[in-house]
Coordinates of C-alpha atoms and ligand atoms in Angstrom, one line a residue:
X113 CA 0.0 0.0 0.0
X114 CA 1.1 3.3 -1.1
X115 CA 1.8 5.9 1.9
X116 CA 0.9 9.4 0.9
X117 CA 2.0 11.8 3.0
X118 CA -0.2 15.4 3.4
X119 CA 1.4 19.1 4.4
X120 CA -1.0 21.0 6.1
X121 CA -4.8 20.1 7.1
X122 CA -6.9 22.7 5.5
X123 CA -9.6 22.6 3.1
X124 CA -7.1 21.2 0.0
X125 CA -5.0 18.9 2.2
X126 CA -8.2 17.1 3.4
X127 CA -9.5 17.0 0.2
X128 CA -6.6 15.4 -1.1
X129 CA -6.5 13.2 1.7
X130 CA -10.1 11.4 1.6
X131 CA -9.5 11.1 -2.4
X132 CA -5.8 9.6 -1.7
X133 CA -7.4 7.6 1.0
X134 CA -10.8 6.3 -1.2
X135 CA -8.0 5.8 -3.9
X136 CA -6.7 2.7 -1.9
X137 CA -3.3 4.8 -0.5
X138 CA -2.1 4.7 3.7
X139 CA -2.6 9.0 4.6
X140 CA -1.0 10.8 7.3
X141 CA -1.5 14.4 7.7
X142 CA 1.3 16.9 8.9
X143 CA -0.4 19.7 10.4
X144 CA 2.1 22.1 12.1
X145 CA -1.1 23.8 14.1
X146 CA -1.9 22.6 17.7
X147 CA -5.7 20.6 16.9
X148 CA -7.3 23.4 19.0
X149 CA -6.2 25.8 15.8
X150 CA -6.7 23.3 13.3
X151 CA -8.1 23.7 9.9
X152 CA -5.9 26.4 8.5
X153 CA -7.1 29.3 6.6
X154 CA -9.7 27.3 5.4
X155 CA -11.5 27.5 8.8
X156 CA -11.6 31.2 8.9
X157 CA -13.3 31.5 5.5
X158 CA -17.4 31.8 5.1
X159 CA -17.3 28.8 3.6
X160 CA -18.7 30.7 -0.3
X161 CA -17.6 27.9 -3.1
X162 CA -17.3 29.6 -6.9
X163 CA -19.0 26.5 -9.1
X164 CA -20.4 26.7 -12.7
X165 CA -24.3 26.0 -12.4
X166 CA -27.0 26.0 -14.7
X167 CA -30.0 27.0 -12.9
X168 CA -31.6 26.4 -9.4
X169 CA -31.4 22.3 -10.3
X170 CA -27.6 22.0 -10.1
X171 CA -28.2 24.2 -6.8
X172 CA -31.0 22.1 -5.7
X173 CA -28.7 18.9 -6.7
X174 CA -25.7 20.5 -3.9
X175 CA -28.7 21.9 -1.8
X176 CA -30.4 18.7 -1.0
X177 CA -32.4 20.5 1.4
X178 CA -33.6 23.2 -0.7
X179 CA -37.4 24.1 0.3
X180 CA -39.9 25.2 -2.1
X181 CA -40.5 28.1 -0.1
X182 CA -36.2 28.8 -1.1
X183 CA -36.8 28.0 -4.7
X184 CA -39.8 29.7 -5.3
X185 CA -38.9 33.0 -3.3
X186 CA -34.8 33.0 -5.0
X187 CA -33.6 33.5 -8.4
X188 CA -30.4 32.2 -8.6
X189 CA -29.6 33.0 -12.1
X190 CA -27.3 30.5 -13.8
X191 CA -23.4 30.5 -13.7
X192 CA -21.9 28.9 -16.6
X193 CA -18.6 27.7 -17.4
X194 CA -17.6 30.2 -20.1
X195 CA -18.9 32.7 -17.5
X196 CA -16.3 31.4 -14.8
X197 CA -13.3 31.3 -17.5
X198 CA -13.9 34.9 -18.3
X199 CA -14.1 36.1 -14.6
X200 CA -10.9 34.5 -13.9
X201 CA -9.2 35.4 -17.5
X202 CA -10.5 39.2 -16.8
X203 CA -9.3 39.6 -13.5
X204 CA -6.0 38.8 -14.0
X205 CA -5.5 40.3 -17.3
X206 CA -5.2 37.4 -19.1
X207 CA -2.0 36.2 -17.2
X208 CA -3.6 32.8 -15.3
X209 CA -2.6 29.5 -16.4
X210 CA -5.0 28.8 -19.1
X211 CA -4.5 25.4 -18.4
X212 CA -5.2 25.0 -14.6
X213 CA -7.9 27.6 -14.9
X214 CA -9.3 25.6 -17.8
X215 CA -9.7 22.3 -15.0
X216 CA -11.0 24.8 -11.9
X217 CA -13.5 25.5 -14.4
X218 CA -14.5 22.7 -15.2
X219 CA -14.0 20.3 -12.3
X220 CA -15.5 22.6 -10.1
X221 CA -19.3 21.2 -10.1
X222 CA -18.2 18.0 -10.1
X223 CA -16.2 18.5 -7.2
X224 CA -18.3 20.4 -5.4
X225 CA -21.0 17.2 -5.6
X226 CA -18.3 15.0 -4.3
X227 CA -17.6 17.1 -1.8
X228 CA -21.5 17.3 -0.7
X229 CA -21.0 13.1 -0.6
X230 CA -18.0 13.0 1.2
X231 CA -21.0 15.1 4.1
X232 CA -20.4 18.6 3.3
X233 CA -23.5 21.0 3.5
X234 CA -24.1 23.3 1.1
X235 CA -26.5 26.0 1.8
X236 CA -27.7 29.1 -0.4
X237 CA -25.6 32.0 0.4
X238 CA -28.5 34.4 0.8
X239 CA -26.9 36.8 3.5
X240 CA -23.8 37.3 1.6
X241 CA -24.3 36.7 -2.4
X242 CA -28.0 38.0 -2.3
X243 CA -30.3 41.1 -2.6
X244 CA -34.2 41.1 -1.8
X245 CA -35.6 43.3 -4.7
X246 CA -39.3 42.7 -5.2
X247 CA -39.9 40.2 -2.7
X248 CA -37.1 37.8 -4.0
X249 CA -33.7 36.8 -3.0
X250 CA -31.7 37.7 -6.5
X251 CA -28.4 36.5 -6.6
X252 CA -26.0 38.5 -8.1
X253 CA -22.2 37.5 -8.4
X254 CA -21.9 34.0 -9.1
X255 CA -20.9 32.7 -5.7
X256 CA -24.4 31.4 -4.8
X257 CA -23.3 28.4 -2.0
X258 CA -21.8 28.0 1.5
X259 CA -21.0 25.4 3.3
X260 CA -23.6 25.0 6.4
X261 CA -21.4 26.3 9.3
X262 CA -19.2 28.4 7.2
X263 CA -15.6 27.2 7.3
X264 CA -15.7 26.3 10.9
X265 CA -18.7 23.8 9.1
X266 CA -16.5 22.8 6.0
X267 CA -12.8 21.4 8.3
X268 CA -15.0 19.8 10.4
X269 CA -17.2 17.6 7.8
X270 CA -13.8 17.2 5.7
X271 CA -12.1 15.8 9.3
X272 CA -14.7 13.1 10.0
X273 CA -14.8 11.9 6.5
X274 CA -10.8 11.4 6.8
X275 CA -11.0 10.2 10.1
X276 CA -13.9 8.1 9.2
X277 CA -11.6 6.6 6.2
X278 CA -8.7 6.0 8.5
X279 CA -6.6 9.0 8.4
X280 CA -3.8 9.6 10.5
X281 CA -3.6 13.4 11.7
X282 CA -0.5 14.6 13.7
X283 CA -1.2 18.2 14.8
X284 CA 2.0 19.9 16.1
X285 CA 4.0 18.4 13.4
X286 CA 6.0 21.3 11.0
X287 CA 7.4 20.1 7.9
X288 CA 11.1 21.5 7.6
X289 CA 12.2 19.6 4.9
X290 CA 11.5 17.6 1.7
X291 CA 13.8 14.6 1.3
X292 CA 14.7 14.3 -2.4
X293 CA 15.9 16.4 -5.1
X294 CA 14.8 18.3 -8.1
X295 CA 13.8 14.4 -9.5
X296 CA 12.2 12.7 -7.2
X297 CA 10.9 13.1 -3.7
X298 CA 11.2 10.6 -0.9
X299 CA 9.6 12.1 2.1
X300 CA 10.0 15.4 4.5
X301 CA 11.9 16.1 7.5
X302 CA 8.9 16.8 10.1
X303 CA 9.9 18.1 13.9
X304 CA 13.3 17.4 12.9
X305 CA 12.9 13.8 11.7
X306 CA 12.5 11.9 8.5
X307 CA 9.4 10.1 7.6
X308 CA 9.4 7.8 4.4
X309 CA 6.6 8.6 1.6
X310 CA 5.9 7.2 -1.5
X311 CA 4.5 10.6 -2.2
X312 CA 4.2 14.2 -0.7
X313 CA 1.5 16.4 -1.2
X314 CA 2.0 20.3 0.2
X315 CA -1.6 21.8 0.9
X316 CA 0.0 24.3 3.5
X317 CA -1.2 27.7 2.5
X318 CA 1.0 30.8 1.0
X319 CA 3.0 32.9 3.0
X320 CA 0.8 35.5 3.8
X321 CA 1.9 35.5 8.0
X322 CA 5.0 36.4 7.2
X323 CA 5.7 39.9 7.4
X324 CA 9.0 39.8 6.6
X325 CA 8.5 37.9 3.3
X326 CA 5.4 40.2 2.6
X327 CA 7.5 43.2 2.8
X328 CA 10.1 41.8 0.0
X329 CA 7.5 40.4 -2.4
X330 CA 4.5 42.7 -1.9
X331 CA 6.6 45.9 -1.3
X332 CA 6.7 48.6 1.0
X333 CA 4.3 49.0 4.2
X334 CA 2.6 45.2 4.1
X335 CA 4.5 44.5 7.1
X336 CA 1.7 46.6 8.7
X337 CA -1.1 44.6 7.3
X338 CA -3.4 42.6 9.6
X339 CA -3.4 38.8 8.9
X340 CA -7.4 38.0 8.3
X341 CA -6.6 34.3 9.0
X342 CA -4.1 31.7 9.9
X343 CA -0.9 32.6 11.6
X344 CA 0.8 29.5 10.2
X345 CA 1.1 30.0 6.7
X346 CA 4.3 31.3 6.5
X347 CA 5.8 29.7 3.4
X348 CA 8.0 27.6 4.9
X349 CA 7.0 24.8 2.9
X350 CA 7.3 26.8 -0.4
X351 CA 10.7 27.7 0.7
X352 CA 11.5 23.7 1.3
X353 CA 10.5 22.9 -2.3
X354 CA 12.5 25.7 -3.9
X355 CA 15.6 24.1 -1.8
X356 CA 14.7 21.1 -4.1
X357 CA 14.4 22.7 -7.3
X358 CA 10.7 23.6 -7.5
X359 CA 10.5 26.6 -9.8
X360 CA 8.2 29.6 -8.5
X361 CA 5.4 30.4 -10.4
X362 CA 2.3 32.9 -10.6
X363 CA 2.0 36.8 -9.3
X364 CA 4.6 36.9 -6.3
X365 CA 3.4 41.0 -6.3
X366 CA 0.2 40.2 -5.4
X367 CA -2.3 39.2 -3.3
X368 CA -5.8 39.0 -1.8
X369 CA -6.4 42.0 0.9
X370 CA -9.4 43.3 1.9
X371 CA -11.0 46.5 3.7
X372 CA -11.0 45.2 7.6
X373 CA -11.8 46.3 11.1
X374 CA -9.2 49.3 12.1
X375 CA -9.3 47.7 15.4
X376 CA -9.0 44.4 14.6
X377 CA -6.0 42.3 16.2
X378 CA -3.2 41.3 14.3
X379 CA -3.8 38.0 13.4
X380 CA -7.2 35.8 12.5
X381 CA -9.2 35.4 15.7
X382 CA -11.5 32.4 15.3
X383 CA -13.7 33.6 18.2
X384 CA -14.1 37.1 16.0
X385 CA -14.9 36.3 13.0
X386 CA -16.1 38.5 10.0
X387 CA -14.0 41.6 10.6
X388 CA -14.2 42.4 6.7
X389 CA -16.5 45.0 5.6
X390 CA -16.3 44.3 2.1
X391 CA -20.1 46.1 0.9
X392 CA -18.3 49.6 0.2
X393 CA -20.3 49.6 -2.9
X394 CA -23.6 50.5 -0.8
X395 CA -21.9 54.0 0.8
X396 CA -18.3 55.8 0.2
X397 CA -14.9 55.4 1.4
X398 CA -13.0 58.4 2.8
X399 CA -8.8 58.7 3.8
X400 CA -7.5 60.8 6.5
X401 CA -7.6 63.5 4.0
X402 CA -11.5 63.2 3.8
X403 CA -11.6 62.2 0.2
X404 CA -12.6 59.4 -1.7
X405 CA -9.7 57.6 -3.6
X406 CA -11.6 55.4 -6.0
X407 CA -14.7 54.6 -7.6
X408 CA -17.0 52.7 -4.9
X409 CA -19.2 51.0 -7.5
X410 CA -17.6 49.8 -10.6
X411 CA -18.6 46.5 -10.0
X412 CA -19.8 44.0 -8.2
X413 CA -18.1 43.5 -4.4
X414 CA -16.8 40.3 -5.5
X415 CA -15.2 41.0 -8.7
X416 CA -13.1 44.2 -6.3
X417 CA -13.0 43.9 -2.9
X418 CA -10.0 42.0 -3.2
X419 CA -7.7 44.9 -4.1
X420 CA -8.7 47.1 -1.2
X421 CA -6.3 46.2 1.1
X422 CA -3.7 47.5 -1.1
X423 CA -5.9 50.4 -1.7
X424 CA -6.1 51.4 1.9
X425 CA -2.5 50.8 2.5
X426 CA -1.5 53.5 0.0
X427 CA -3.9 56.1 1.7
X428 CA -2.3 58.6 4.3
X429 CA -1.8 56.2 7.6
X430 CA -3.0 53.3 6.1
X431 CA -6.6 53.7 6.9
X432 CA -10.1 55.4 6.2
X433 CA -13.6 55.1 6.8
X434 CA -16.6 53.5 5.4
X435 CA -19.7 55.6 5.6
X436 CA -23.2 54.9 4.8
X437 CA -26.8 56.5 5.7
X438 CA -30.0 55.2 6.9
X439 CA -30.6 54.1 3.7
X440 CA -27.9 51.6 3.0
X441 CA -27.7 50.4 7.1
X442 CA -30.3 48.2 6.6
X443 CA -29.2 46.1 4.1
X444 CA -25.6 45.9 5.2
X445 CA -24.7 42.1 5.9
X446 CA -23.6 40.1 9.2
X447 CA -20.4 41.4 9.0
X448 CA -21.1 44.9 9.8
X449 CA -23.0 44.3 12.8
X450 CA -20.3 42.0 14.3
X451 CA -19.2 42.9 18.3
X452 CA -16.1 45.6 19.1
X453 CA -16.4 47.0 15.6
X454 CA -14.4 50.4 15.2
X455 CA -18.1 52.0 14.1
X456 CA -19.2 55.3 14.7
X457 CA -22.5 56.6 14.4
X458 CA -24.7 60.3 14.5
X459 CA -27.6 62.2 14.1
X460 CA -25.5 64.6 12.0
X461 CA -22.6 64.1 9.5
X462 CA -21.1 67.0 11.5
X463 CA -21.5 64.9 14.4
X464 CA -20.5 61.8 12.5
X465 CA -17.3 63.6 11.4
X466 CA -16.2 64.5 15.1
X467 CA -16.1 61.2 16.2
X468 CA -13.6 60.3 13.6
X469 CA -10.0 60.8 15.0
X470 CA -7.2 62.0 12.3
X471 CA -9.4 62.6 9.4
X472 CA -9.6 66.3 8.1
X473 CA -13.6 67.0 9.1
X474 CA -14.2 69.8 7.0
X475 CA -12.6 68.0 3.7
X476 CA -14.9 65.1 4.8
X477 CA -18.0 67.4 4.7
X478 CA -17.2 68.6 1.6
X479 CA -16.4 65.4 0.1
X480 CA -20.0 64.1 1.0
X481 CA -21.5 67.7 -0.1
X482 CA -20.1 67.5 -3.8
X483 CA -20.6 64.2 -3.8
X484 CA -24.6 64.6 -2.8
X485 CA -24.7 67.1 -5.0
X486 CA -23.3 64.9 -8.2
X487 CA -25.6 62.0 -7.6
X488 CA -27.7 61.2 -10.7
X489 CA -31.7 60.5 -9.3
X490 CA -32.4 59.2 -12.5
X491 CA -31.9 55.8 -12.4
X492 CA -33.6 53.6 -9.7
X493 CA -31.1 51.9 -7.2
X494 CA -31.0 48.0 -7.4
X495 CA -28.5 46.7 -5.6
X496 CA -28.7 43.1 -7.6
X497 CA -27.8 44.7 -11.0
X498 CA -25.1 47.1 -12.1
X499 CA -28.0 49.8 -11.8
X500 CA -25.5 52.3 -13.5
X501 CA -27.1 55.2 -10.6
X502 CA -23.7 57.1 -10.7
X503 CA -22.6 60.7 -10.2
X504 CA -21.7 63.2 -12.4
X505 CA -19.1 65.3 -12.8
X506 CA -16.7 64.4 -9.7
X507 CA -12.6 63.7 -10.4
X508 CA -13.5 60.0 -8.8
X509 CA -17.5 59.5 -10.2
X510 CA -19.3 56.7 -8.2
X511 CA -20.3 54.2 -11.6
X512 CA -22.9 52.0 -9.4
X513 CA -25.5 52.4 -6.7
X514 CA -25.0 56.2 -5.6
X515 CA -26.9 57.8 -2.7
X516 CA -26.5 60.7 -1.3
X517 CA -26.3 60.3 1.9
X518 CA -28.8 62.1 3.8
X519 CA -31.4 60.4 5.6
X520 CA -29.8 59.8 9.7
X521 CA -28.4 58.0 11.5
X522 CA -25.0 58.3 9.6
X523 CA -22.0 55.6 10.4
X524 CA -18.9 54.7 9.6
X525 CA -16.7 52.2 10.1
X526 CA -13.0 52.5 10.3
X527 CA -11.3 50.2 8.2
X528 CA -7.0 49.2 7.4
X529 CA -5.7 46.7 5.5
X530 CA -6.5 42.7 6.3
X531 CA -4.5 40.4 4.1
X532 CA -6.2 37.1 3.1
X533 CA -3.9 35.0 1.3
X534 CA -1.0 35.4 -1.6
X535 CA -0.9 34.8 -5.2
X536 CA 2.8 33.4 -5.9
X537 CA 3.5 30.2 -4.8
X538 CA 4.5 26.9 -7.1
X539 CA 3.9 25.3 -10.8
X540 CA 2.0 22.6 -11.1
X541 CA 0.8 20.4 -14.1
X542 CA -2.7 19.4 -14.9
X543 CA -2.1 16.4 -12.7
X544 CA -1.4 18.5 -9.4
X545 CA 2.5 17.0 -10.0
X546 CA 4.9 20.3 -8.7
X547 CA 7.0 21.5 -11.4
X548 CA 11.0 21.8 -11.4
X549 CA 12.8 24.7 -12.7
X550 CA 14.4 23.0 -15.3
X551 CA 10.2 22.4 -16.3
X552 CA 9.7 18.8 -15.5
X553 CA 7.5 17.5 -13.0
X554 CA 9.0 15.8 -9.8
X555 CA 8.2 12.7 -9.1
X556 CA 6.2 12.1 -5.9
X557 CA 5.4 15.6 -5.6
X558 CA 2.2 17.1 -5.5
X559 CA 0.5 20.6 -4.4
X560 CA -2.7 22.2 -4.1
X561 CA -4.7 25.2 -2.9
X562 CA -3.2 28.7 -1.7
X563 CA 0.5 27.5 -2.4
X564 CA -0.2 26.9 -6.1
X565 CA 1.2 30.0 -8.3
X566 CA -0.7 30.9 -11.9
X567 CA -4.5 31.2 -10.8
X568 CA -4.8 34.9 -9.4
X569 CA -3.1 38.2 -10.7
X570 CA -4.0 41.3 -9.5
X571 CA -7.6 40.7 -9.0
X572 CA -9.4 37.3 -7.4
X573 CA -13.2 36.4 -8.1
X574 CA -14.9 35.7 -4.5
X575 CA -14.8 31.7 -3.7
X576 CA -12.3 30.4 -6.2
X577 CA -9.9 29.6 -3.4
X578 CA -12.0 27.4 -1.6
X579 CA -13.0 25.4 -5.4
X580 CA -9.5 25.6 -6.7
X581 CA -8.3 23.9 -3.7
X582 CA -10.8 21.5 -3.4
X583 CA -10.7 20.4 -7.4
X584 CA -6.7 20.3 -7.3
X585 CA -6.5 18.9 -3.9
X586 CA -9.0 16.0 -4.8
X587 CA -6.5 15.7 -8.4
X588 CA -3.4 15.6 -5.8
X589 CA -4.6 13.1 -3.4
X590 CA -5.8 10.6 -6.6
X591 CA -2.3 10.8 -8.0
X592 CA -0.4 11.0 -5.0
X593 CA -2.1 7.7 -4.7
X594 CA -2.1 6.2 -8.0
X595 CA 1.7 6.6 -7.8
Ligands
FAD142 C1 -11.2 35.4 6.8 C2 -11.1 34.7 5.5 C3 -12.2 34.4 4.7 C4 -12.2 33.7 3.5 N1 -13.3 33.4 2.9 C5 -13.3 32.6 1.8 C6 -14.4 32.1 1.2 O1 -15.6 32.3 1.7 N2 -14.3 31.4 0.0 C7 -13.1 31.1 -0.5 O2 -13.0 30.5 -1.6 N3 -11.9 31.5 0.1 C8 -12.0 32.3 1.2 N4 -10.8 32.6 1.8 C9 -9.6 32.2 1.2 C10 -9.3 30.7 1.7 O3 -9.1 30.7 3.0 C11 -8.2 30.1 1.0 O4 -8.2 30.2 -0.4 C12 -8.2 28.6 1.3 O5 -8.7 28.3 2.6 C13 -6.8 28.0 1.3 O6 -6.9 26.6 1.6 P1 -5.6 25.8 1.8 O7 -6.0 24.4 2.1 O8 -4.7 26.0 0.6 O9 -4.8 26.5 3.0 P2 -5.1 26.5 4.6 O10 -6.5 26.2 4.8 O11 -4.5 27.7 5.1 O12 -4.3 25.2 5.1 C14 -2.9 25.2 5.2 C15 -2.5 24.5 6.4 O13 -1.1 24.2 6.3 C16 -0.6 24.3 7.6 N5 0.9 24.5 7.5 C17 1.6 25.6 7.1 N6 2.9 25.4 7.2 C18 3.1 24.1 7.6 C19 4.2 23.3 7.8 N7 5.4 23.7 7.6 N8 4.0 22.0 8.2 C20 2.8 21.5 8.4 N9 1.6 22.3 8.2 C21 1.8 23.5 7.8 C22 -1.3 25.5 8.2 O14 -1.2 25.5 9.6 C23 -2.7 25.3 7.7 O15 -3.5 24.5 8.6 C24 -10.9 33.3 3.0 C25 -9.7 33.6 3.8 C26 -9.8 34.2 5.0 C27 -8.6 34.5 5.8

């Protein structure tokens, strides 16, 4: 029997692991977290899978529990695979790997329903991915399921199905080493020991915890960026396979960061979760100066939000403030009502503005003035379409979904930079197999999930991290066990 061994114990690493496992292979995982922490980035997520779908049957196929009540009073549009190959060829300017895109594409409904038999819940993602317009939950962005319990939900289905197939999990165990060389690969050197493998599968996340490394490949001032999730991914792993020849692959320059809580603590709290505040397209963003630095509406939150981390970290201190009015409160999601926010709320925008330490009050008023002033009433505001309800005539015009805001109680929310995961990372092949510099694949070597390098430049579409790990973890795990 074939012993596979697994780096890391997140959502890619068990997927690879049940498929190594139902493949016939012996699994052990190598999780360098205490089991009190376990499940990675993976566990920190909401749990949104991206998946081609034609209509609410596919959903109702990964829903089992749909009601009628759900499909009559949703519309979930359709998703399909040319659809999903654009989004990803779009946002990153036609730089991802046509090739592994090509297979998150299309694997990722498949995987998805293996996933839901392996006991993973999917749910409709109506607090996030929907807007009630008319009566009905219209989904809007693509990314239309969850997994019941969010990520939390997802580890811990994916951890009794590998412990149900006989998985062997040793938390506290950090891989140092891979034994091998840029031809073949033996095993890894865990806690300072080897441990024999017919084959190695990394599944241990990118390298977004390490400040130091963030500095030198994202650039000046990420070392002040708050880690959104797992402390462990440090890229310690990547680092071991480029000792071994692994050749580097993808947009080492970028990454995924998001607007988050001002206040928030340095590093992913589990207990404190949803510190994002990633609807800016319902109000405006301000910077200490009290101006807006960039179009709040050109799209869809899902298709942006992950470049506003590096937006706020060029502003003036490295943070701003959200602001919205009674209007837009209301149909804010979870994650602006979450405990220990840094929000701020009053009668009055003059009110609202003295609240808010460092910012320059009176260029804030003005901001919000001129920008009142340029909204176009013309258009109705729907929040499920690109309603095109814009201003007119400012340096930065608002394309989508412009209010003024003027109806009280005015808030804002105080928001820095919160780093979710990075871009570079490895090559692989179409069979998960890590490439060498010299452009062959190593034998016994396998990767999936944040660690891979080609999906993402510049821009990320919400929920392809969870399915691209998934659909190449599940690849892995196979070959890792097929040998
Ligand atoms: C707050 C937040 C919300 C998110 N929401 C979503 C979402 O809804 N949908 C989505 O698609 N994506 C989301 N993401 C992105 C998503 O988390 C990642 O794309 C995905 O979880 C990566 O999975 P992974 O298995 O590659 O890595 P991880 O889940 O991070 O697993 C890697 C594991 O490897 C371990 N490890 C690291 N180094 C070593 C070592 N040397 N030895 C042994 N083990 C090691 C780590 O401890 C970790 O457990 C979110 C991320 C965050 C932070």
């Amino acid at each position: 029997m074939r012993h596979v061994v697994i780096v890391g114990a997140g959502n890619a690493a068990l997927c690879a692991a049940i498929a190594a496992a139902e493949a016939g292979a012996r699994v052990t995982i190598l999780e360098r977290a205490p089991e009190t922490a376990r499940g990675g980035n993976s566990a920190f997520t909401g749990g949104c899978f991206r998946t081609v779908y034609d209509g609410v049957e596919d959903i109702a196929r990964l829903v089992p529990d749909l009601t009628e009540e759900e499909r009559d009073g949703s519309d979930f549009g359709r998703y399909d695979a040319e659809k999903f190959y654009l989004d990803l060829c779009e946002l990153s300017g036609y730089r991802a790997d046509p090739l592994l895109i090509d297979i998150l594409v299309q694997q990722s409904l498949p995987t998805l329903s293996w996933m839901r038999d392996q006991g993973v819940r999917f749910l409709p993602a109506y607090g996030r991915q929907s807007f009630k317009v008319d009566g009905r939950n219209i989904f809007w962005g693509g990314l239309t399921v969850e997994t019941a319990g969010g990520g939390v939900g997802l580890v811990d289905a994916l951890f009794r199905r590998a412990e149900a197939l006989g998985v062997t999990i040793r938390y506290d165990h950090k891989v140092e080493q891979l034994i091998g060389n840029r031809h073949r690969i033996e095993g890894v050197v865990v806690n300072g020991e080897p441990l024999h493998a017919d084959a190695v599968v990394l599944a241990s996340g990118g390298y977004h915890a390490n400040s130091e490394w963030r500095v030198r490949t994202l650039g000046q001032g990420w070392d002040l960026a708050k880690v959104r999730g797992s402390r462990y991914n440090t890229g310690n792993v990547i680092q071991a396979a480029f000792a071994i020849g692994a050749r580097s692959h993808g947009n080492w320059s970028g990454c995924h960061s998001v607007f988050f809580d001002a206040g928030a603590e340095d590093f992913g709290n589990i207990a404190m979760l949803n510190q994002q505040k990633n609807y800016f397209t319902l109000g405006i963003v301000v910077n200490r100066n009290g101006e807006r630095f960039f179009d709040e509406g050109s799209d869809f939150r899902n298709y942006i939000y992950s470049k506003m981390g590096a937006a706020i970290l060029r502003q003036p201190g490295g943070t701003g403030w959200q602001l919205f009015d009674a209007q837009s409160i209301p149909i804010l999601p979870d994650e602006y009502r979450v405990p220990r926010a840094a929000r701020f709320e009053s009668d009055t925008l003059e009110g609202l503005a003295a609240k808010l330490e460092g910012i320059d009050r009176d260029a804030m008023l003005r901001t919000i003035a001129d920008f009142n002033a340029a909204v176009d009433d013309g258009m109705p505001f729907n929040p499920a379409v690109k309603d095109g309800r814009g201003t007119r005539g400012l340096v930065i015009n608002k394309s989508n979904w412009a209010r003024a805001l003027r109806e009280p109680p005015f808030v804002a929310y105080e928001v820095t930079c919160g780093i979710t995961l990075t871009y570079g990372g490895l090559a692989i092949d179409e069979q998960a197999r890590v490439q060498s510099e010299e452009g062959e694949a190593i034998a016994g070597l396998y990767a999936a999930g944040e660690l891979v390098g080609g999906l993402y430049y510049d821009r990320y579409p919400g929920g392809a991290g969870l399915t691209s790990g998934a659909v190449f973890g599940r690849i892995a795990g196979e070959q890792a066990a097929i040998g």
